[in-house]
Short mmCIF file of C-alpha atoms in Angstrom, two decimals:
data_model
loop_
_atom_site.label_atom_id
_atom_site.label_comp_id
_atom_site.label_asym_id
_atom_site.label_seq_id
_atom_site.Cartn_x
_atom_site.Cartn_y
_atom_site.Cartn_z
CA MET A 1 69.35 187.75 128.78
CA SER A 2 70.15 187.93 133.51
CA GLU A 3 73.97 188.51 133.94
CA ARG A 4 74.09 185.65 136.49
CA ARG A 5 75.42 182.84 136.25
CA LEU A 6 73.19 179.64 135.78
CA ILE A 7 72.91 175.99 136.15
CA VAL A 8 71.44 173.85 133.81
CA VAL A 9 70.67 170.66 135.04
CA ASP A 10 69.12 167.48 132.66
CA TRP A 11 67.18 165.16 135.45
CA GLY A 12 65.80 162.03 134.37
CA THR A 13 64.77 158.57 134.90
CA THR A 14 68.09 157.57 135.13
CA SER A 15 70.99 160.00 135.42
CA PHE A 16 71.47 163.50 136.93
CA ARG A 17 73.75 165.97 134.91
CA ALA A 18 74.32 169.13 135.47
CA ARG A 19 76.22 172.30 134.23
CA LEU A 20 77.41 175.91 135.96
CA ILE A 21 77.68 178.24 133.45
CA GLU A 22 78.07 181.85 132.81
CA ALA A 23 75.46 184.58 131.62
CA ASP A 24 77.49 183.99 128.26
CA GLY A 25 77.28 180.25 128.04
CA THR A 26 80.86 179.84 129.13
CA ILE A 27 81.24 176.49 130.88
CA LEU A 28 83.12 176.37 134.50
CA ASP A 29 82.01 173.17 135.84
CA GLU A 30 79.99 169.99 135.56
CA ILE A 31 78.45 166.73 136.86
CA THR A 32 78.61 164.46 134.28
CA SER A 33 76.61 161.53 136.56
CA GLY A 34 74.18 161.35 139.17
CA ARG A 35 70.98 159.39 140.50
CA GLY A 36 68.03 159.62 138.53
CA MET A 37 64.58 159.77 140.36
CA ARG A 38 63.80 156.26 139.99
CA ASP A 39 66.25 156.15 142.41
CA LEU A 40 64.89 158.93 144.87
CA GLU A 41 61.68 158.87 147.08
CA ARG A 42 60.35 162.01 145.65
CA SER A 43 60.45 164.13 148.92
CA ALA A 44 64.53 163.53 148.56
CA PHE A 45 64.51 165.40 145.19
CA ALA A 46 64.82 168.54 146.44
CA ALA A 47 67.52 167.82 149.03
CA TYR A 48 69.58 165.64 146.10
CA CYS A 49 69.29 168.53 143.88
CA ALA A 50 70.77 171.06 147.02
CA GLU A 51 73.25 168.93 147.80
CA ARG A 52 75.06 168.30 144.65
CA THR A 53 74.60 171.74 143.43
CA ALA A 54 75.91 173.30 147.02
CA ALA A 55 79.19 174.22 146.31
CA TRP A 56 77.66 176.16 143.36
CA ARG A 57 74.90 178.06 144.95
CA ASP A 58 77.68 179.63 147.50
CA ALA A 59 77.22 182.88 146.25
CA THR A 60 75.28 186.40 146.78
CA PRO A 61 72.54 185.36 145.35
CA PRO A 62 72.91 181.82 143.87
CA PRO A 63 72.72 180.92 140.85
CA PRO A 64 68.87 180.00 139.82
CA ILE A 65 68.71 176.64 138.58
CA TYR A 66 66.69 175.20 135.10
CA MET A 67 66.37 171.74 135.26
CA ALA A 68 64.53 169.62 131.94
CA GLY A 69 63.32 166.45 131.86
CA MET A 70 61.30 164.04 133.60
CA VAL A 71 61.93 165.28 136.37
CA GLY A 72 58.43 167.58 135.53
CA ALA A 73 56.43 164.19 134.76
CA PRO A 74 53.70 163.15 137.12
CA GLN A 75 55.84 161.20 138.63
CA GLY A 76 58.77 163.43 139.09
CA TRP A 77 59.63 166.13 141.19
CA THR A 78 57.27 168.82 140.49
CA PRO A 79 54.04 168.13 137.13
CA ALA A 80 55.50 170.68 134.74
CA PRO A 81 52.44 171.26 132.09
CA GLN A 82 52.95 169.98 127.84
CA PRO A 83 51.25 172.70 125.92
CA PRO A 84 50.26 171.68 122.16
CA LEU A 85 52.38 172.29 119.28
CA PRO A 86 53.72 174.54 117.85
CA LEU A 87 55.43 176.37 120.29
CA GLY A 88 58.64 178.85 120.61
CA PRO A 89 61.72 179.15 123.03
CA ALA A 90 58.88 182.38 124.40
CA ASP A 91 56.09 180.01 124.81
CA LEU A 92 58.08 177.61 127.15
CA ALA A 93 59.95 180.60 129.13
CA ARG A 94 56.72 181.88 130.14
CA LEU A 95 54.97 178.74 131.41
CA VAL A 96 57.71 177.05 133.75
CA VAL A 97 57.19 175.87 137.15
CA PRO A 98 58.68 176.68 140.60
CA ALA A 99 60.54 173.55 141.78
CA ASP A 100 59.09 172.92 145.26
CA GLY A 101 61.69 173.12 148.30
CA LEU A 102 64.38 174.40 146.82
CA ALA A 103 64.72 178.01 146.02
CA ASP A 104 65.11 180.17 142.70
CA ALA A 105 64.61 176.34 140.78
CA TRP A 106 62.61 176.29 137.67
CA ILE A 107 61.63 173.03 135.72
CA VAL A 108 60.50 173.44 132.18
CA PRO A 109 57.74 172.70 130.01
CA GLY A 110 57.58 169.38 127.76
CA ALA A 111 55.24 169.62 124.83
CA ARG A 112 52.15 168.03 122.88
CA PHE A 113 52.12 167.23 119.36
CA GLU A 114 48.35 166.59 118.65
CA ALA A 115 48.09 164.86 115.07
CA PRO A 116 45.28 165.65 112.72
CA ASP A 117 44.03 161.63 113.23
CA GLY A 118 43.50 162.40 117.12
CA THR A 119 46.43 160.77 118.06
CA VAL A 120 48.70 162.20 120.99
CA ASP A 121 52.78 162.28 121.03
CA VAL A 122 54.72 163.83 124.31
CA MET A 123 58.10 164.85 125.10
CA ARG A 124 60.32 166.11 128.19
CA GLY A 125 63.64 168.00 127.88
CA GLU A 126 64.11 167.22 123.97
CA GLU A 127 62.11 170.43 123.12
CA VAL A 128 64.87 172.36 124.89
CA GLN A 129 67.63 170.19 123.48
CA ILE A 130 65.54 171.02 119.81
CA PHE A 131 65.59 174.82 120.71
CA GLY A 132 69.31 174.71 121.18
CA ALA A 133 70.58 172.81 118.71
CA LEU A 134 69.08 175.31 116.03
CA ALA A 135 70.43 178.26 118.12
CA LEU A 136 73.76 176.48 117.74
CA THR A 137 73.00 175.81 114.09
CA SER A 138 72.10 179.27 113.56
CA ARG A 139 68.97 177.60 111.88
CA GLU A 140 64.91 178.17 111.94
CA ASP A 141 63.81 175.29 109.92
CA ALA A 142 65.00 171.95 110.56
CA VAL A 143 64.53 168.42 110.85
CA LEU A 144 66.04 166.95 113.75
CA CYS A 145 66.58 163.45 115.18
CA LEU A 146 67.52 163.00 118.88
CA PRO A 147 68.24 159.20 119.25
CA GLY A 148 67.33 158.02 122.60
CA THR A 149 65.38 155.57 125.09
CA HIS A 150 62.29 157.58 123.42
CA SER A 151 63.78 158.84 120.03
CA LYS A 152 62.00 161.49 118.27
CA TRP A 153 62.12 162.93 115.14
CA ALA A 154 60.65 166.97 114.92
CA ARG A 155 59.96 169.68 112.62
CA ALA A 156 60.95 172.86 113.29
CA ARG A 157 59.60 176.03 111.16
CA GLY A 158 60.39 180.00 111.76
CA GLY A 159 61.92 178.60 115.02
CA ARG A 160 59.30 177.09 116.34
CA LEU A 161 58.69 173.00 116.81
CA GLU A 162 55.53 172.32 114.79
CA SER A 163 55.30 168.59 114.94
CA PHE A 164 57.50 165.18 116.02
CA THR A 165 57.19 161.46 116.23
CA THR A 166 58.20 159.42 119.23
CA PHE A 167 60.26 156.00 118.24
CA MET A 168 60.21 153.37 121.54
CA THR A 169 64.35 152.78 119.64
CA GLY A 170 66.09 152.61 123.05
CA GLU A 171 63.34 151.17 125.27
CA VAL A 172 62.83 148.14 123.07
CA TYR A 173 66.60 147.36 122.50
CA GLN A 174 66.92 147.29 126.71
CA VAL A 175 63.73 145.32 127.05
CA MET A 176 64.47 142.58 124.18
CA LEU A 177 68.30 142.51 125.63
CA GLU A 178 66.80 141.97 129.48
CA HIS A 179 63.53 140.44 129.51
CA SER A 180 63.11 138.52 126.30
CA ILE A 181 64.69 135.37 124.61
CA LEU A 182 67.74 137.25 122.90
CA ALA A 183 68.97 137.50 126.89
CA LYS A 184 69.85 133.66 126.26
CA THR A 185 72.41 134.26 123.55
CA ALA A 186 73.14 138.01 123.11
CA GLU A 187 76.06 139.53 125.44
CA ALA A 188 74.38 142.91 125.87
CA GLY A 189 77.52 144.88 127.27
CA ALA A 190 79.79 143.59 124.47
CA PRO A 191 81.38 146.77 122.02
CA PHE A 192 80.04 148.00 119.75
CA ASP A 193 80.49 146.22 116.42
CA GLU A 194 80.36 148.38 113.19
CA ALA A 195 79.66 145.02 110.37
CA ALA A 196 76.92 143.49 113.03
CA PHE A 197 75.23 146.56 112.80
CA THR A 198 74.77 147.15 109.17
CA ALA A 199 73.52 143.37 108.88
CA GLY A 200 71.23 144.39 111.77
CA LEU A 201 69.88 147.36 109.21
CA GLU A 202 70.37 144.96 106.02
CA ALA A 203 67.83 142.97 107.71
CA SER A 204 65.54 145.77 108.61
CA ALA A 205 65.01 147.11 105.29
CA ALA A 206 64.84 143.67 103.46
CA SER A 207 62.11 142.72 106.00
CA VAL A 208 58.55 143.17 106.02
CA SER A 209 57.87 142.72 109.61
CA LEU A 210 60.19 143.72 112.39
CA LEU A 211 58.74 141.05 114.46
CA HIS A 212 60.13 138.32 112.43
CA THR A 213 63.32 140.51 112.05
CA LEU A 214 63.75 141.16 115.83
CA PHE A 215 63.68 136.93 116.27
CA LEU A 216 66.61 136.49 113.47
CA THR A 217 68.99 137.59 116.21
CA ARG A 218 68.29 134.68 118.23
CA SER A 219 67.88 132.35 115.32
CA LEU A 220 71.64 133.47 113.51
CA THR A 221 73.07 133.00 116.98
CA LEU A 222 72.25 129.84 117.34
CA TRP A 223 73.00 128.55 113.85
CA ASP A 224 76.17 130.78 114.19
CA ARG A 225 75.70 132.91 111.56
CA LEU A 226 76.11 135.63 114.20
CA GLU A 227 78.43 135.80 117.16
CA ALA A 228 76.88 136.13 120.74
CA ARG A 229 79.42 139.24 121.40
CA THR A 230 78.17 141.07 118.28
CA SER A 231 74.05 139.62 118.55
CA ALA A 232 73.19 143.16 120.36
CA SER A 233 74.83 145.19 117.91
CA PHE A 234 72.54 143.51 115.11
CA LEU A 235 69.86 143.99 116.91
CA SER A 236 70.48 147.73 117.15
CA GLY A 237 71.15 147.26 113.75
CA VAL A 238 67.22 146.10 113.23
CA LEU A 239 65.61 148.52 115.62
CA ILE A 240 67.77 151.97 114.54
CA GLY A 241 66.85 150.79 111.23
CA GLU A 242 63.43 150.32 111.72
CA GLU A 243 63.02 153.87 112.68
CA VAL A 244 65.20 155.80 110.11
CA ARG A 245 63.28 153.95 107.33
CA ALA A 246 60.16 154.83 109.30
CA ALA A 247 60.89 158.65 109.51
CA ARG A 248 62.35 159.44 106.55
CA GLY A 249 59.26 159.64 104.32
CA GLY A 250 59.22 162.82 106.72
CA VAL A 251 62.05 164.37 105.26
CA GLU A 252 61.66 166.51 102.39
CA ALA A 253 63.48 167.80 99.73
CA GLY A 254 65.26 171.24 100.48
CA ASP A 255 64.85 170.43 104.53
CA GLY A 256 68.92 170.77 104.44
CA PRO A 257 70.71 168.43 106.41
CA VAL A 258 69.17 166.23 109.58
CA LEU A 259 70.43 167.53 113.14
CA VAL A 260 71.15 164.83 114.97
CA VAL A 261 71.10 165.99 118.69
CA ALA A 262 72.86 162.84 120.38
CA GLY A 263 75.59 161.70 122.55
CA ASP A 264 78.93 160.06 121.66
CA ALA A 265 77.77 156.45 122.11
CA LEU A 266 75.08 157.10 120.03
CA ARG A 267 76.68 159.12 117.03
CA ARG A 268 78.73 156.59 114.91
CA PRO A 269 75.35 154.05 114.85
CA TYR A 270 73.03 156.74 113.61
CA ASP A 271 75.43 157.98 111.43
CA ILE A 272 75.61 154.37 109.50
CA ALA A 273 72.19 154.26 109.23
CA LEU A 274 71.41 158.07 107.96
CA GLY A 275 74.13 157.45 105.20
CA ARG A 276 72.84 154.06 104.20
CA VAL A 277 69.55 155.59 103.06
CA GLY A 278 70.95 158.37 101.89
CA LEU A 279 69.76 161.38 104.54
CA SER A 280 72.70 164.26 104.47
CA HIS A 281 72.96 165.43 108.18
CA ALA A 282 75.14 166.97 110.84
CA PHE A 283 75.33 166.19 114.69
CA VAL A 284 74.85 168.20 117.19
CA PRO A 285 76.09 167.64 120.75
CA ALA A 286 73.22 166.28 123.55
CA MET A 287 74.87 168.32 126.99
CA ASP A 288 75.36 171.86 124.24
CA ALA A 289 72.14 171.83 123.29
CA SER A 290 70.13 171.24 126.07
CA LEU A 291 73.15 174.08 127.71
CA HIS A 292 71.70 176.77 124.74
CA GLY A 293 68.50 175.91 124.86
CA ILE A 294 68.10 176.68 127.83
CA ARG A 295 70.12 180.14 127.72
CA ALA A 296 67.22 180.49 124.35
CA LEU A 297 64.55 179.85 127.02
CA ILE A 298 65.43 182.69 129.18
CA GLY A 299 66.55 185.61 126.65
CA ALA A 300 63.49 184.86 124.92
#
C-alpha cells in the first residue's frame, strides 16, 4: 500500500461521510454528515467534495480520495461499472474510475449478481464494506448481512464475493410511514420500542402474507392494541422479520456467525431479529468496514 494518507468517502443519495486516515488505517479526522447527492446538481459534485476535504488536502502531494456508494451510479458524479460476481478486492481495484473535475479522486465500482434463473441484483458501496468486514474479522468465508435502505445478504468464499440478495426493507419502511395510510396513525420519529418491535417480528413469523401483516400496523392502532408512538417499531419488526425469514434459508450449517455490518441505530433491532430465529452473529461497525474495505482494495 502507498505510504500516503488517504481520504475515504461514503457518498450516497442522502448523506456524505468522510475520513482522513494514515496508510496504516489510523483515523486522523472525520466528517460525519454532509449533503447527499440528491441535494446537489451534478455540476456541483466536484466543488462540494473539494470544499469539504480542502483542509485535509492542504499537503504536498494531497492525499488521494477514494469514494464508494451511489456516487458511482448513473445519476451520481461519474458512472462506475458494476462487474459480475465473483469478485475480489483486486478485481475492483483494476476498475476504479477517476472522478471528473477533481485531481486524484477515484470512484470504486459496484457489483452485480446474475442468478441462474436470469435475474440480476446490484449493489454500490456494500461491496467495499464486505471486503472490509472480512479483513476486520480475519475471515475469508462468511455470510454477511448489511442492513439499510436496501439491505443486502451476501456470501463470500475464499475472500471473494460470490452472491448476494437485496431486500428493500428500509425503503419500504420509509415509504409506508410517509406516504401510506399508516402515516395517519404512526409516529414516525418515536424512539425504538423493543416490545412493539418484537410483536412485529412475531406477527411476521405467524403470517402467510406480508401485505396483510403491514395493515395490522394500522388496525391494531385503531383498536388500541398498539400505541401510535410504538407502531413504527412494530412496522420495523414486520419488515425486518420478513427479511430475516427469507434470508435465513441461505445460511448453511458450518457458516459460522453471520457478520452484520451496521451502524448503531440498526444494531439492536437486528440483534433481536437474528437471535429469535437462532442465527449466531457478530457485529462490524459499518464505517469501519468501509474504511478497511478501501484499504484492502488499495493494497490488493
